[in-house]
Every structure is written in C-alpha cells, then in structure tokens.
CSV table of C-alpha atoms and ligand atoms in Angstrom, one decimal:
chain,number,residue,atom,x,y,z
W,1,MET,CA,0.0,0.0,0.0
W,2,LYS,CA,1.4,3.4,-0.9
W,3,ASN,CA,1.6,6.0,1.9
W,4,GLU,CA,2.4,8.9,-0.4
W,5,VAL,CA,0.5,10.2,-3.3
W,6,LYS,CA,1.9,12.0,-6.3
W,7,ASN,CA,-0.5,14.2,-8.2
W,8,ILE,CA,0.0,15.0,-11.9
W,9,ASP,CA,-2.1,18.0,-12.9
W,10,ILE,CA,-3.4,18.1,-16.4
W,11,SER,CA,-6.6,20.0,-15.6
W,12,GLY,CA,-5.7,22.5,-18.3
W,13,GLN,CA,-6.3,19.9,-21.0
W,14,LYS,CA,-9.7,19.5,-22.7
W,15,THR,CA,-9.1,15.9,-23.7
W,16,VAL,CA,-7.1,13.3,-21.8
W,17,THR,CA,-5.9,10.5,-24.0
W,18,MET,CA,-4.1,7.2,-23.5
W,19,ARG,CA,-0.8,9.0,-24.2
W,20,ASP,CA,-1.5,11.4,-21.3
W,21,ALA,CA,-2.3,8.4,-19.1
W,22,GLN,CA,0.9,6.7,-20.1
W,23,SER,CA,3.0,9.9,-19.5
W,24,ALA,CA,1.5,10.2,-16.0
W,25,HIS,CA,2.3,6.6,-15.3
W,26,ALA,CA,5.8,7.0,-16.5
W,27,ALA,CA,6.1,10.1,-14.2
W,28,GLY,CA,5.2,7.9,-11.2
W,29,ALA,CA,1.7,9.5,-10.7
W,30,SER,CA,-0.7,8.0,-8.2
W,31,ARG,CA,-3.4,10.6,-9.0
W,32,VAL,CA,-4.1,12.5,-12.2
W,33,LEU,CA,-6.0,15.7,-11.8
W,34,VAL,CA,-8.2,16.7,-14.7
W,35,CYS,CA,-10.9,19.3,-15.2
W,36,GLU,CA,-14.4,18.0,-14.6
W,37,ASN,CA,-15.3,19.3,-18.0
W,38,SER,CA,-12.6,17.5,-19.9
W,39,VAL,CA,-13.1,14.4,-21.9
W,40,VAL,CA,-11.2,11.3,-20.7
W,41,THR,CA,-11.1,8.6,-23.3
W,42,PRO,CA,-12.2,5.1,-22.2
W,43,SER,CA,-8.7,3.6,-22.9
W,44,ALA,CA,-7.1,6.4,-20.8
W,45,ARG,CA,-9.5,5.6,-18.0
W,46,ASP,CA,-8.8,1.9,-18.2
W,47,PHE,CA,-5.1,2.4,-18.4
W,48,LEU,CA,-5.2,4.6,-15.3
W,49,ALA,CA,-7.4,2.1,-13.4
W,50,GLN,CA,-5.2,-0.8,-14.3
W,51,HIS,CA,-2.2,1.0,-12.9
W,52,ASN,CA,-4.0,2.0,-9.7
W,53,ILE,CA,-3.8,5.7,-10.7
W,54,VAL,CA,-6.8,7.6,-9.4
W,55,LEU,CA,-8.5,10.0,-11.7
W,56,VAL,CA,-9.4,13.2,-9.8
W,57,MET,CA,-11.9,15.6,-11.3
W,58,SER,CA,-11.2,19.1,-10.1
W,59,GLY,CA,-13.9,21.7,-10.1
W,60,GLN,CA,-14.0,24.1,-13.0
W,61,GLY,CA,-11.4,26.8,-12.6
W,62,LYS,CA,-9.9,25.1,-9.6
W,63,THR,CA,-6.1,24.8,-9.9
W,64,ALA,CA,-4.7,21.6,-8.7
W,65,THR,CA,-1.2,21.5,-7.6
W,66,GLN,CA,1.4,18.8,-7.9
W,67,SER,CA,1.9,17.8,-4.3
W,68,VAL,CA,2.5,15.0,-1.9
W,69,HIS,CA,-0.1,14.0,0.6
W,70,LYS,CA,-0.2,11.5,3.4
W,71,GLU,CA,-2.8,8.8,2.6
W,72,SER,CA,-3.5,5.9,4.7
W,73,SER,CA,-5.8,3.5,2.8
W,74,GLY,CA,-6.5,1.5,6.0
W,75,ALA,CA,-8.1,4.5,7.7
W,76,THR,CA,-11.3,4.3,5.7
W,77,GLY,CA,-11.2,0.6,5.2
W,78,SER,CA,-11.9,1.0,1.5
W,79,GLY,CA,-8.6,0.2,0.0
W,80,ALA,CA,-6.2,1.9,-2.4
W,81,TYR,CA,-8.9,4.1,-3.9
W,82,GLY,CA,-10.5,4.8,-0.6
W,83,SER,CA,-9.3,8.2,0.7
W,84,GLY,CA,-12.4,9.8,-0.7
W,85,SER,CA,-10.5,12.8,-2.0
W,86,GLY,CA,-10.6,11.2,-5.4
W,87,ALA,CA,-14.3,11.6,-5.8
W,88,PRO,CA,-15.6,14.4,-8.0
W,89,LYS,CA,-16.9,17.3,-5.9
W,90,GLY,CA,-20.1,19.3,-6.4
W,91,ARG,CA,-23.1,18.0,-8.4
W,92,ASN,CA,-21.8,14.5,-8.8
W,93,ALA,CA,-20.0,14.1,-5.5
W,94,SER,CA,-19.7,10.5,-4.5
W,95,ASN,CA,-19.4,8.9,-1.2
W,96,PRO,CA,-16.6,6.3,-0.8
W,97,LYS,CA,-18.0,5.4,2.7
W,98,LEU,CA,-20.9,3.6,1.0
W,99,PHE,CA,-18.3,0.9,0.1
W,100,SER,CA,-17.9,-0.4,3.6
W,101,THR,CA,-21.4,-0.3,5.1
W,102,PRO,CA,-23.1,-3.5,6.2
W,103,GLU,CA,-25.3,-3.2,3.1
W,104,ALA,CA,-22.2,-3.0,0.8
W,105,GLU,CA,-20.6,-6.0,2.5
W,106,ALA,CA,-23.8,-8.0,1.9
W,107,ILE,CA,-23.9,-6.9,-1.7
W,108,LYS,CA,-20.3,-7.8,-2.3
W,109,LYS,CA,-21.0,-11.4,-1.0
W,110,GLU,CA,-24.1,-11.6,-3.2
W,111,ILE,CA,-22.0,-10.5,-6.2
W,112,CYS,CA,-19.5,-13.3,-5.5
W,113,GLU,CA,-22.3,-15.9,-5.2
W,114,VAL,CA,-23.8,-14.7,-8.5
W,115,GLY,CA,-20.3,-14.8,-10.1
W,116,ARG,CA,-19.9,-18.4,-9.1
W,117,LYS,CA,-23.4,-19.2,-10.5
W,118,LEU,CA,-22.5,-17.6,-13.8
W,119,TRP,CA,-19.2,-19.6,-14.0
W,120,LEU,CA,-20.8,-22.9,-13.0
W,121,ARG,CA,-23.5,-22.5,-15.6
W,122,GLN,CA,-20.9,-21.7,-18.2
W,123,PHE,CA,-22.2,-18.2,-18.8
W,124,VAL,CA,-18.7,-16.8,-18.6
W,125,ASP,CA,-15.2,-18.0,-19.7
W,126,GLY,CA,-11.8,-16.7,-18.7
W,127,ASN,CA,-12.3,-13.4,-17.0
W,128,GLY,CA,-15.4,-12.7,-19.0
W,129,GLY,CA,-18.6,-11.2,-17.7
W,130,ASN,CA,-19.2,-8.5,-15.1
W,131,ILE,CA,-21.7,-7.7,-12.3
W,132,SER,CA,-22.6,-4.4,-10.6
W,133,TYR,CA,-24.9,-2.9,-8.0
W,134,ARG,CA,-26.0,0.7,-7.6
W,135,ILE,CA,-25.5,1.3,-3.9
W,136,GLY,CA,-26.0,5.1,-4.0
W,137,PRO,CA,-27.2,7.8,-6.4
W,138,ASN,CA,-23.6,8.2,-7.7
W,139,GLU,CA,-22.0,5.0,-6.4
W,140,VAL,CA,-21.8,1.6,-8.0
W,141,ILE,CA,-20.1,-1.5,-6.6
W,142,CYS,CA,-18.7,-3.6,-9.5
W,143,THR,CA,-16.5,-6.6,-10.2
W,144,PRO,CA,-12.8,-6.1,-11.0
W,145,THR,CA,-11.2,-6.6,-14.4
W,146,LEU,CA,-9.2,-9.8,-15.2
W,147,VAL,CA,-10.7,-12.0,-12.4
W,148,SER,CA,-12.6,-15.2,-13.1
W,149,LYS,CA,-16.2,-14.9,-11.8
W,150,PHE,CA,-15.6,-18.2,-10.0
W,151,ASP,CA,-12.7,-16.8,-8.0
W,152,LEU,CA,-14.3,-13.5,-6.8
W,153,THR,CA,-14.0,-12.5,-3.2
W,154,PRO,CA,-15.6,-9.5,-1.5
W,155,GLU,CA,-12.2,-7.9,-1.2
W,156,ASP,CA,-11.9,-7.9,-5.0
W,157,MET,CA,-14.8,-5.4,-5.5
W,158,SER,CA,-14.4,-1.8,-6.7
W,159,LEU,CA,-16.6,1.2,-6.1
W,160,VAL,CA,-17.0,3.7,-9.0
W,161,ASP,CA,-19.0,6.8,-9.6
W,162,LEU,CA,-21.5,7.1,-12.5
W,163,GLU,CA,-18.8,8.4,-14.8
W,164,GLY,CA,-16.6,5.3,-14.2
W,165,ASN,CA,-14.0,6.9,-11.9
W,166,GLN,CA,-12.9,4.4,-9.3
W,167,ILE,CA,-13.3,5.8,-5.9
W,168,ALA,CA,-12.6,2.7,-3.7
W,169,GLY,CA,-11.3,-0.9,-3.9
W,170,THR,CA,-7.9,-2.3,-4.3
W,171,LYS,CA,-8.4,-3.9,-7.8
W,172,PRO,CA,-9.1,-2.0,-11.0
W,173,ARG,CA,-12.8,-2.0,-12.0
W,174,THR,CA,-14.1,-4.0,-14.9
W,175,SER,CA,-13.4,-2.3,-18.3
W,176,GLU,CA,-17.0,-2.9,-19.3
W,177,ILE,CA,-18.4,-0.7,-16.5
W,178,PHE,CA,-19.7,1.9,-18.9
W,179,LEU,CA,-22.4,-0.6,-20.2
W,180,HIS,CA,-23.7,-0.8,-16.6
W,181,LEU,CA,-23.4,2.9,-15.9
W,182,GLU,CA,-25.4,3.8,-19.1
W,183,ILE,CA,-28.2,1.5,-17.9
W,184,TYR,CA,-28.2,3.0,-14.4
W,185,LYS,CA,-28.4,6.5,-15.8
W,186,GLU,CA,-31.2,5.6,-18.2
W,187,VAL,CA,-33.3,3.4,-15.9
W,188,PRO,CA,-33.7,4.6,-12.3
W,189,GLU,CA,-35.4,1.3,-11.3
W,190,ALA,CA,-32.2,-0.6,-12.3
W,191,LYS,CA,-30.3,-1.5,-9.1
W,192,SER,CA,-28.1,-4.3,-10.6
W,193,VAL,CA,-26.7,-5.2,-14.0
W,194,VAL,CA,-25.3,-8.5,-15.0
W,195,HIS,CA,-23.4,-9.0,-18.3
W,196,CYS,CA,-22.3,-12.4,-19.5
W,197,HIS,CA,-21.9,-14.7,-22.5
W,198,PRO,CA,-24.2,-17.7,-22.2
W,199,PRO,CA,-23.7,-19.9,-25.2
W,200,HIS,CA,-27.2,-20.4,-26.5
W,201,ALA,CA,-28.4,-16.8,-26.0
W,202,THR,CA,-25.1,-15.7,-27.6
W,203,ALA,CA,-25.8,-18.0,-30.5
W,204,TYR,CA,-28.8,-15.9,-31.2
W,205,ALA,CA,-26.8,-12.7,-30.7
W,206,ILE,CA,-24.3,-13.8,-33.4
W,207,THR,CA,-27.1,-14.4,-35.8
W,208,GLY,CA,-28.6,-11.0,-35.2
W,209,LYS,CA,-31.9,-12.6,-34.4
W,210,VAL,CA,-34.0,-12.6,-31.2
W,211,PRO,CA,-36.0,-15.6,-29.9
W,212,PRO,CA,-39.8,-15.7,-30.7
W,213,ASN,CA,-42.5,-15.2,-28.0
W,214,LEU,CA,-45.6,-17.0,-26.8
W,215,ILE,CA,-43.9,-20.4,-26.3
W,216,VAL,CA,-42.9,-20.7,-22.6
W,217,PRO,CA,-44.8,-18.8,-19.9
W,218,GLU,CA,-41.8,-18.3,-17.5
W,219,PHE,CA,-39.9,-16.6,-20.3
W,220,GLU,CA,-42.9,-14.3,-21.2
W,221,VAL,CA,-43.2,-13.2,-17.6
W,222,PHE,CA,-39.6,-12.7,-16.5
W,223,VAL,CA,-38.0,-11.6,-19.8
W,224,GLY,CA,-40.5,-11.4,-22.7
W,225,LYS,CA,-39.5,-9.6,-25.7
W,226,VAL,CA,-35.7,-9.4,-26.1
W,227,ALA,CA,-34.0,-6.5,-28.0
W,228,ILE,CA,-30.8,-6.8,-29.9
W,229,SER,CA,-28.3,-3.9,-29.9
W,230,PRO,CA,-25.8,-3.3,-32.7
W,231,TYR,CA,-22.2,-4.5,-32.4
W,232,LYS,CA,-19.5,-2.0,-31.1
W,233,THR,CA,-16.1,-2.6,-29.6
W,234,PRO,CA,-16.7,-3.9,-26.0
W,235,GLY,CA,-15.5,-1.5,-23.3
W,236,SER,CA,-16.1,1.7,-25.2
W,237,VAL,CA,-18.7,4.3,-24.3
W,238,GLU,CA,-20.0,3.9,-27.9
W,239,PHE,CA,-20.6,0.2,-27.1
W,240,ALA,CA,-22.3,1.0,-23.8
W,241,GLN,CA,-24.7,3.4,-25.4
W,242,THR,CA,-25.9,0.9,-28.0
W,243,VAL,CA,-28.4,-0.4,-25.4
W,244,LEU,CA,-29.9,2.9,-24.6
W,245,PRO,CA,-32.9,2.7,-27.0
W,246,PHE,CA,-33.9,-0.6,-25.4
W,247,VAL,CA,-33.3,-0.7,-21.7
W,248,LYS,CA,-36.3,1.2,-20.5
W,249,GLN,CA,-38.7,-1.4,-21.9
W,250,HIS,CA,-36.5,-4.5,-21.9
W,251,ASN,CA,-34.7,-6.0,-18.8
W,252,THR,CA,-32.7,-8.2,-21.1
W,253,VAL,CA,-30.8,-7.2,-24.3
W,254,LEU,CA,-28.8,-9.4,-26.7
W,255,LEU,CA,-25.5,-7.7,-27.6
W,256,ALA,CA,-24.8,-8.5,-31.2
W,257,ASN,CA,-21.7,-10.7,-31.7
W,258,HIS,CA,-21.0,-10.5,-28.0
W,259,GLY,CA,-23.4,-11.7,-25.3
W,260,ILE,CA,-26.2,-10.5,-23.2
W,261,VAL,CA,-27.0,-7.9,-20.5
W,262,CYS,CA,-29.8,-8.0,-17.9
W,263,TRP,CA,-30.9,-5.5,-15.3
W,264,ALA,CA,-33.1,-6.0,-12.2
W,265,ASP,CA,-33.9,-4.8,-8.7
W,266,THR,CA,-31.3,-7.1,-7.2
W,267,VAL,CA,-28.1,-8.9,-8.3
W,268,THR,CA,-29.7,-12.3,-7.9
W,269,HIS,CA,-32.7,-11.3,-10.0
W,270,ALA,CA,-30.5,-9.9,-12.8
W,271,GLU,CA,-28.7,-13.3,-12.9
W,272,TRP,CA,-32.1,-15.1,-12.9
W,273,TYR,CA,-33.1,-13.3,-16.1
W,274,ALA,CA,-29.8,-14.4,-17.7
W,275,GLU,CA,-30.7,-18.0,-16.7
W,276,VAL,CA,-34.3,-17.7,-18.0
W,277,LEU,CA,-33.1,-16.3,-21.4
W,278,GLU,CA,-30.3,-18.9,-21.8
W,279,THR,CA,-32.6,-21.8,-20.9
W,280,TYR,CA,-35.2,-20.6,-23.3
W,281,CYS,CA,-32.8,-20.2,-26.2
W,282,TRP,CA,-31.4,-23.7,-25.5
W,283,THR,CA,-34.9,-25.2,-25.3
W,284,LEU,CA,-35.9,-23.7,-28.6
W,285,MET,CA,-32.8,-25.2,-30.2
W,286,LEU,CA,-33.5,-28.6,-28.8
W,287,ALA,CA,-37.1,-28.4,-29.8
W,288,SER,CA,-36.1,-27.5,-33.4
W,289,GLN,CA,-34.3,-30.9,-33.6
W,290,LEU,CA,-37.4,-32.9,-32.8
W,291,GLY,CA,-38.7,-32.9,-36.3
W,292,VAL,CA,-42.2,-31.4,-35.4
W,293,PRO,CA,-43.4,-27.8,-35.3
W,294,ILE,CA,-43.1,-25.8,-32.1
W,295,SER,CA,-46.6,-25.1,-30.7
W,296,HIS,CA,-47.5,-21.6,-29.4
W,297,ILE,CA,-49.7,-20.5,-26.6
W,298,SER,CA,-52.6,-18.2,-27.7
W,299,GLU,CA,-52.7,-14.4,-27.8
W,300,GLN,CA,-55.3,-14.5,-25.0
W,301,GLN,CA,-53.1,-16.7,-22.9
W,302,GLY,CA,-50.2,-14.3,-23.7
W,303,SER,CA,-52.3,-11.4,-22.5
W,304,ASP,CA,-52.9,-13.2,-19.2
W,305,LEU,CA,-49.2,-13.6,-18.7
W,306,LEU,CA,-48.6,-9.9,-19.5
W,307,ALA,CA,-51.1,-9.0,-16.8
W,308,ILE,CA,-49.1,-11.1,-14.3
W,309,LYS,CA,-45.9,-9.4,-15.5
W,310,LYS,CA,-47.4,-5.9,-15.0
W,311,LYS,CA,-48.4,-6.8,-11.4
W,312,LEU,CA,-44.8,-7.9,-10.8
W,313,GLY,CA,-43.6,-4.4,-12.0
W,314,LEU,CA,-41.4,-5.9,-14.7
W,315,PRO,CA,-40.9,-3.9,-17.9
W,316,ASP,CA,-42.1,-5.1,-21.3
W,317,ILE,CA,-42.4,-3.2,-24.6
W,318,ARG,CA,-45.7,-4.8,-25.2
W,319,PHE,CA,-47.3,-2.7,-22.4
W,320,ASP,CA,-46.7,0.3,-24.7
W,321,THR,CA,-49.7,-0.2,-27.1
W,322,SER,CA,-48.7,2.9,-29.0
W,323,ARG,CA,-45.5,1.1,-30.1
W,324,MET,CA,-46.9,-2.4,-30.4
W,325,LYS,CA,-50.4,-3.5,-31.1
W,326,GLU,CA,-51.9,-6.3,-29.0
W,327,CYS,CA,-51.9,-8.6,-32.0
W,328,GLN,CA,-48.1,-8.5,-32.0
W,329,LEU,CA,-47.9,-10.3,-28.6
W,330,SER,CA,-46.5,-13.1,-30.7
W,331,ASP,CA,-43.8,-11.8,-32.9
W,332,LEU,CA,-43.7,-14.6,-35.4
W,333,GLU,CA,-44.2,-12.1,-38.2
W,334,VAL,CA,-42.0,-9.4,-36.7
W,335,PRO,CA,-38.6,-9.0,-38.5
W,336,ASN,CA,-35.5,-9.9,-36.5
W,337,SER,CA,-37.2,-12.7,-34.7
W,338,ILE,CA,-36.2,-16.3,-35.4
W,339,ALA,CA,-38.8,-18.9,-34.9
W,340,LEU,CA,-36.5,-21.9,-35.4
W,341,ASN,CA,-39.6,-23.9,-36.6
W,342,PRO,CA,-38.2,-27.1,-38.0
W,343,THR,CA,-39.1,-28.4,-41.4
W,344,PRO,CA,-42.1,-30.7,-41.0
W,345,CYS,CA,-41.1,-34.4,-41.2
W,346,ASP,CA,-43.9,-35.2,-43.6
W,347,GLY,CA,-45.9,-33.5,-46.2
W,348,ASN,CA,-44.5,-31.8,-49.4
W,349,THR,CA,-41.4,-30.4,-47.9
W,350,GLY,CA,-39.1,-31.5,-50.6
W,351,ARG,CA,-37.2,-33.6,-48.0
W,352,PRO,CA,-37.6,-37.4,-47.8
W,353,SER,CA,-39.1,-38.7,-44.5
W,354,GLU,CA,-37.4,-41.4,-42.5
W,355,ALA,CA,-39.7,-44.0,-43.9
W,356,ASP,CA,-38.9,-42.8,-47.5
W,357,LEU,CA,-35.2,-43.0,-46.7
W,358,GLU,CA,-35.6,-46.5,-45.3
W,359,MET,CA,-37.5,-47.6,-48.5
W,360,LEU,CA,-34.7,-46.0,-50.6
W,361,VAL,CA,-31.9,-47.8,-48.7
W,362,LYS,CA,-33.9,-51.1,-49.0
W,363,SER,CA,-34.4,-50.8,-52.7
W,364,VAL,CA,-30.8,-49.9,-53.4
W,365,THR,CA,-29.6,-52.8,-51.2
W,366,ASP,CA,-32.0,-55.2,-52.9
W,367,ALA,CA,-30.8,-54.0,-56.3
W,368,VAL,CA,-27.1,-54.5,-55.3
W,369,MET,CA,-27.8,-57.9,-53.8
W,370,GLY,CA,-29.8,-58.9,-56.9
W,371,ALA,CA,-26.9,-57.8,-59.2
W,372,LEU,CA,-24.3,-59.7,-57.1
W,373,ALA,CA,-26.5,-62.9,-57.1
W,374,ALA,CA,-26.9,-62.7,-60.9
W,375,LYS,CA,-23.1,-62.9,-61.4
H,401,ZN,ZN1,-18.5,-9.1,-22.6
C-alpha cells in the first residue's frame, strides 16, 4: 500500500488520452488531476485504473497543484482508492464510505455468489462477464477486471461513480463498467446489472436474431421480448450506449456478436433473467431438432401472462400499445425474430421422410444384392 500520493495536474487539457495516461504513469503518478469538463477517453480511464492511478476531477477553474499528501488507505477501510478525495466534488460528488457499510458488505457477498453461478452454468469464460450494483445515487459496486467470476472474493470489488471513476477498492474495476453505468443513468429502477456470454443466447446474438415469443410462460413473464443492440467494440462508451434505445422497456438485451446484459432490482434477479433467457434459447434449439413444429400459446393466454408481469412491476415493450399492437404479442411475423420452426417431417417439404429413406436404402440394397446374385 502506498503511503504517499503523487499528483499530476493536467486539468488544463480539454481531452485526456491514452498518451497522457501513459505519461502520467511514466512520471510515477498515483493521481491524475483533470478538469471536470474535460473528456477522458475510455482507454485512458482503463489504463489509469489498471495502474492504480486515481482520476481526480477538479472543479471548474480550480487549480490543482502537484503535491505529496499522506494517505492511509486503511483509515477508511476501503482500499487503495478509498481516501475519498478522489471523488468528484459538487453536483456528482460520490461517497466512498458507501463501500464499507453493512449493506455494501452483503452486496459484495451476493455478487461473489452470483459470479460463481455464472461460471458454474458456463455463462462466462476466462475473466469474461461483469456484475454491478448501484448502492447510492452516484456510487456503483462492481467486479474487477481480469478476475474469473468463479474466484471472486468481496475484497476484489471496486466502487465507481456514475462516470466510471474508481473511488474505492484495491483492484481496478471492470473495463466494461460503462455498459452498466449507461443503464443506471437511463433506468432509475435498475439496481443491478449482469453482463455475461451464455452460449445459447449468444448464439442468437451472433445471428442478429431474437427468440420468438408466446412459447414458454416463464420466459414471457420474466424476460418477454428481447431486444438486440448493434455491435460495437466492447468496453467503449460507444458500445455502452448501444443499449440505450432498449433498456427502459426490456430488462434483457442481446448484444450483437458478443453476449447479453440484464438489469433488475437485485443482483440475484438480474442473474435469474440471464438464466431464463439462456434456458429458453437452449430449449428452442432442442425443440427445433425434434422434427415437429413448435406449438405456441394463444394471444389471449399471452395477455394473461402480461397481466401477471405488470403486477410484478417488470418492464415489457408490449405494455406500450402505441408502439406495439396487441396482435403482436406473438412476434412470429416481426422481422428480426427467429422462430426456429423445424421443417415438418412429412408433407410436401421436398425432403424425404425417414420412412422414405428406409425404403430407398432397402431398394438400393435389394438391387445391389440382386446384381451380385446374378453374377
Ligand atoms: Zn462481454
């Protein structure tokens, strides 16, 4: 743990780039002071976080000085980022003390448990996936970068503000935090965000298609219509903002060529939605191999499920009748859905049935045996 802090003041710059971050690191900085109005590129933020350099937003017009302060990280119990002086002041001031409250400790444990669920269910590989919880108006607890979700411990967690600045925690925060933060800023009801790469749901995400509706009741109630956001490079703010058109009316979004993201009122519930979506996509794929058409529940039965969903307070774009008519509860005709209905095994499909194939094999075998016998 460092006892001394070296500040590098670049608050005169309008933009802070990766090169600035690298120069600050080379100069031995432990804090970089920037103007709160300046733009810090995501790669610069990540580089600073990965090198345990705190980004300090100074107030407009305030002159930060290069100085050495005493900092005892143990004093606040919140680790290398925990002095609190790294938090932006004023409108977006954040409170690093929220990182060590009894509520925060319980949330950290819940995040670890959910991380292990994600890993055990093969929803994350390597250090993939990330989990967060909004513990205050401007404070979010999140998983660190480069740690397997199976191995998470409460001590690994980070605290960030809504702009992605790390304000507490000993490990650098996930590089995909901006995806979470955009959702928190857009949806006040969102208390937790889980991002992962479950294989069957991701299979849909790489086809650019969403699963159809009105097939399995649990999916209708807990997830319902899934949106798909366009592909952008993960970790960038541009990527994070791709979900903005969807997150108010969908608690689950497929991220094209990447994975999924879910939000909920608790960490556990956000992970449940990932499970519900993944199992649904998997079930559809299995059903498509059975050789018979998938049967759907009726529009009226779908309306009954939507009524249950409304009572539970869960979002669904189908509540917005100005955007979607009741007759579109089932989206079989809606572009961008994929029904995965298998080709019927009989009828005029152009494909031979199993009985036809058996007859064909038998007739060829008979012909060959007959020819051999004639010799
Ligand atoms: Zn990812």
